[in-house]
Short mmCIF file of C-alpha atoms in Angstrom, two decimals:
data_model
loop_
_atom_site.label_atom_id
_atom_site.label_comp_id
_atom_site.label_asym_id
_atom_site.label_seq_id
_atom_site.Cartn_x
_atom_site.Cartn_y
_atom_site.Cartn_z
CA MET A 1 -127.84 66.48 34.46
CA TYR A 2 -128.05 69.24 31.85
CA LEU A 3 -129.17 71.71 34.51
CA TYR A 4 -126.11 70.84 36.59
CA VAL A 5 -123.81 71.22 33.58
CA GLY A 6 -125.37 74.59 32.70
CA VAL A 7 -125.02 75.92 36.24
CA TYR A 8 -121.42 74.74 36.46
CA LEU A 9 -120.62 76.33 33.10
CA ALA A 10 -122.18 79.66 34.10
CA ALA A 11 -120.29 79.63 37.41
CA SER A 12 -116.96 78.89 35.71
CA VAL A 13 -117.43 81.69 33.15
CA PHE A 14 -119.21 84.39 35.15
CA GLY A 15 -118.45 83.37 38.74
CA GLU A 16 -115.45 85.68 39.04
CA LEU A 17 -116.80 88.51 36.91
CA TRP A 18 -116.72 91.20 39.59
CA ARG A 19 -116.18 94.22 37.37
CA LEU A 20 -118.16 96.06 34.73
CA GLU A 21 -115.91 95.15 31.84
CA PRO A 22 -116.10 93.03 28.66
CA LEU A 23 -115.89 89.30 29.05
CA ALA A 24 -112.38 88.04 28.36
CA PRO A 25 -112.11 86.72 24.75
CA GLN A 26 -111.18 83.19 25.84
CA ARG A 27 -114.09 83.06 28.30
CA LYS A 28 -116.50 84.39 25.67
CA VAL A 29 -115.36 81.74 23.16
CA MET A 30 -115.64 79.03 25.82
CA TRP A 31 -119.15 80.16 26.78
CA GLN A 32 -120.38 80.18 23.18
CA ARG A 33 -118.76 76.83 22.35
CA GLU A 34 -119.98 75.06 25.47
CA MET A 35 -123.51 76.42 25.06
CA GLU A 36 -123.61 75.16 21.48
CA TRP A 37 -122.58 71.70 22.68
CA LEU A 38 -125.08 71.80 25.51
CA LEU A 39 -127.97 72.85 23.27
CA CYS A 40 -127.16 70.60 20.31
CA ILE A 41 -129.40 67.92 21.81
CA SER A 42 -132.39 70.23 21.27
CA ASP A 43 -132.07 69.53 17.53
CA SER A 44 -133.34 66.03 18.23
CA ILE A 45 -136.26 67.13 20.43
CA VAL A 46 -138.89 67.62 17.73
CA GLU A 47 -142.59 67.27 17.08
CA LEU A 48 -144.49 66.73 13.84
CA VAL A 49 -146.53 69.62 12.46
CA PRO A 50 -148.58 69.82 9.24
CA SER A 51 -147.05 71.57 6.26
CA MET A 52 -148.35 72.20 2.74
CA GLN A 53 -146.21 70.92 -0.12
CA GLU A 54 -146.67 71.49 -3.84
CA PHE A 55 -146.81 68.75 -6.47
CA PRO A 56 -144.40 69.21 -9.40
CA GLY A 57 -147.32 69.29 -11.83
CA GLY A 58 -149.46 71.61 -9.70
CA GLY A 59 -151.67 71.21 -6.68
CA THR A 60 -150.82 70.90 -3.01
CA TYR A 61 -150.85 68.21 -0.36
CA GLU A 62 -150.36 68.17 3.38
CA VAL A 63 -147.46 66.34 5.01
CA MET A 64 -146.11 66.17 8.54
CA VAL A 65 -142.68 67.72 9.00
CA PRO A 66 -140.47 67.81 12.09
CA ARG A 67 -140.11 71.04 14.06
CA PRO A 68 -138.47 71.79 17.42
CA ARG A 69 -140.82 71.05 20.29
CA SER A 70 -143.20 73.92 21.03
CA ASP A 71 -141.53 75.09 24.23
CA LEU A 72 -138.08 75.01 22.60
CA TYR A 73 -139.38 76.58 19.40
CA VAL A 74 -140.74 79.56 21.35
CA ASN A 75 -138.37 79.98 24.29
CA LEU A 76 -134.94 78.91 23.08
CA PRO A 77 -134.50 81.72 20.50
CA ALA A 78 -135.68 84.24 23.12
CA LEU A 79 -133.15 82.96 25.67
CA LYS A 80 -130.37 83.09 23.09
CA LYS A 81 -131.30 86.70 22.33
CA LEU A 82 -131.27 87.61 26.04
CA ASP A 83 -127.86 85.99 26.40
CA ALA A 84 -126.50 88.00 23.46
CA MET A 85 -127.93 91.19 24.97
CA LEU A 86 -126.12 90.58 28.27
CA ILE A 87 -122.81 89.98 26.49
CA SER A 88 -123.30 93.15 24.44
CA ILE A 89 -123.97 95.17 27.61
CA LEU A 90 -120.65 94.03 29.05
CA ASP A 91 -118.93 94.98 25.79
CA LEU A 92 -120.07 98.57 26.31
CA PHE A 93 -117.63 98.92 29.22
CA SER A 94 -114.48 98.49 27.14
CA GLU A 95 -113.70 102.17 27.77
CA SER A 96 -115.13 103.76 30.89
CA GLU A 97 -114.46 106.71 33.14
CA PHE A 98 -114.25 104.55 36.26
CA TRP A 99 -111.78 101.83 37.19
CA TYR A 100 -111.20 99.26 39.90
CA VAL A 101 -108.52 98.72 42.51
CA ASP A 102 -108.01 96.07 45.14
CA ARG A 103 -108.88 97.05 48.69
CA GLY A 104 -106.12 97.96 51.09
CA ILE A 105 -103.32 98.36 48.54
CA VAL A 106 -101.44 101.40 47.33
CA VAL A 107 -102.29 102.39 43.79
CA ALA A 108 -99.77 104.44 41.83
CA GLY A 109 -101.34 106.85 39.38
CA ASP A 110 -99.78 109.06 36.76
CA ASP A 111 -99.23 112.01 39.06
CA ASP A 112 -100.00 110.85 42.57
CA VAL A 113 -100.22 107.86 44.85
CA GLU A 114 -103.50 107.06 46.58
CA GLU A 115 -104.07 104.63 49.42
CA LEU A 116 -107.44 102.92 49.37
CA PRO A 117 -109.13 102.01 52.67
CA MET A 118 -109.91 98.36 53.29
CA SER A 119 -113.67 98.71 53.24
CA SER A 120 -114.73 101.96 51.63
CA SER A 121 -113.76 105.53 51.03
CA LEU A 122 -116.75 106.51 53.16
CA ARG A 123 -116.33 107.24 56.86
CA ARG A 124 -118.76 104.53 57.89
CA PRO A 125 -118.65 101.52 55.52
CA SER A 126 -121.70 99.34 55.15
CA ILE A 127 -121.86 95.81 56.53
CA ARG A 128 -122.21 94.45 53.02
CA GLN A 129 -118.96 96.11 51.93
CA GLU A 130 -117.12 94.79 54.98
CA GLU A 131 -118.33 91.23 54.35
CA LYS A 132 -117.24 91.29 50.68
CA TRP A 133 -113.73 92.56 51.31
CA TRP A 134 -112.33 90.52 48.41
CA LEU A 135 -114.30 92.46 45.76
CA PRO A 136 -112.45 95.14 43.80
CA PHE A 137 -113.34 98.69 44.75
CA PRO A 138 -114.66 101.07 42.05
CA LYS A 139 -112.96 104.44 41.70
CA VAL A 140 -114.18 107.54 39.86
CA PRO A 141 -112.50 110.83 38.95
CA LEU A 142 -112.47 113.54 41.61
CA ALA A 143 -115.00 115.52 39.58
CA GLY A 144 -117.29 112.51 39.40
CA LEU A 145 -118.77 110.78 36.38
CA SER A 146 -119.98 112.76 33.41
CA GLU A 147 -123.68 113.09 32.74
CA ASP A 148 -123.49 110.85 29.67
CA THR A 149 -121.80 108.10 31.65
CA ARG A 150 -124.45 108.34 34.37
CA LYS A 151 -127.22 108.03 31.79
CA ASN A 152 -125.52 105.06 30.12
CA LEU A 153 -125.09 103.30 33.45
CA GLN A 154 -128.73 103.85 34.31
CA GLN A 155 -129.82 102.54 30.91
CA CYS A 156 -127.63 99.45 31.30
CA ARG A 157 -129.09 98.85 34.76
CA GLU A 158 -132.67 99.11 33.50
CA CYS A 159 -131.94 96.91 30.48
CA THR A 160 -130.32 94.25 32.65
CA SER A 161 -133.28 94.32 35.02
CA GLN A 162 -135.67 93.77 32.09
CA ILE A 163 -133.54 90.89 30.82
CA LEU A 164 -133.72 89.26 34.25
CA LYS A 165 -137.50 89.68 34.38
CA ALA A 166 -137.87 88.17 30.90
CA ALA A 167 -135.68 85.17 31.79
CA LEU A 168 -137.62 84.59 35.02
CA ALA A 169 -140.91 84.80 33.14
CA ILE A 170 -139.75 82.18 30.64
CA ASN A 171 -138.54 79.94 33.47
CA ASN A 172 -141.83 80.24 35.38
CA SER A 173 -143.83 79.58 32.22
CA VAL A 174 -141.89 76.41 31.42
CA LEU A 175 -142.18 75.13 35.00
CA ALA A 176 -145.92 75.83 35.04
CA GLU A 177 -146.48 73.80 31.85
CA MET A 178 -144.21 70.94 32.88
CA GLU A 179 -146.08 67.73 33.59
CA ILE A 180 -144.84 65.91 36.68
CA PRO A 181 -145.63 62.17 36.76
CA ASP A 182 -147.57 60.89 39.73
CA THR A 183 -144.86 58.29 40.28
CA TYR A 184 -142.48 61.12 41.18
CA PHE A 185 -144.74 62.29 44.01
CA GLU A 186 -145.22 58.72 45.14
CA SER A 187 -141.46 58.25 45.34
CA LEU A 188 -141.00 61.22 47.68
CA PRO A 189 -140.49 60.33 51.35
CA LYS A 190 -143.53 60.97 53.51
CA VAL A 191 -143.43 62.65 56.91
CA TRP A 192 -146.34 61.65 59.13
CA GLU A 193 -147.93 64.33 61.28
CA PRO A 194 -148.42 63.65 65.04
CA TYR A 195 -152.09 64.60 64.67
CA PRO A 196 -153.69 62.59 61.82
CA ALA A 197 -156.96 64.46 62.25
CA THR A 198 -155.31 67.62 60.89
CA SER A 199 -153.49 66.03 57.98
CA ASN A 200 -152.65 62.47 57.14
CA SER A 201 -149.26 63.20 55.65
CA ILE A 202 -147.20 65.77 53.87
CA TYR A 203 -144.48 65.38 51.35
CA ALA A 204 -140.99 66.31 52.44
#
């Protein structure tokens, strides 16, 4: 259930984010608020760990204190940090040298009027561009992007790629450590092979 809610929330906030620009303030507030509500249940998922306490008159004793479960204690702060990094990367594009226009419309500039082709400004548009005709088309100055902007874009690309790899690594680690009850496998429908000598059955 929580996975479905998280996916739906991400789709509603980021599903139509087709431009390199900061997240709209209302969407950013909604994302932060909804994530806090979604993760508040993790405060109740705890385990007991030993902790040393001091007597008022001197000396120490060991007691068990609650702490977030190990996987949450390790991974949840890391995921929150990755999320903040992605939001901060989008915030870097508040002022940029490039802009976006809709395909196939006439865009009026300060000094001239430019008509944008439906698929691309290239002579032979790619199949991917033709299939995604609804996406806004990026435009750059006639002289091209400055060297600093190119470097910043490359750094943002590399940083985003590293964030994705880190999130995938956390996801794979959690799935690998997750214990699946045998009753779950037993409840899966079985498909019988036509040749029992090869394999009695496989799970669908």
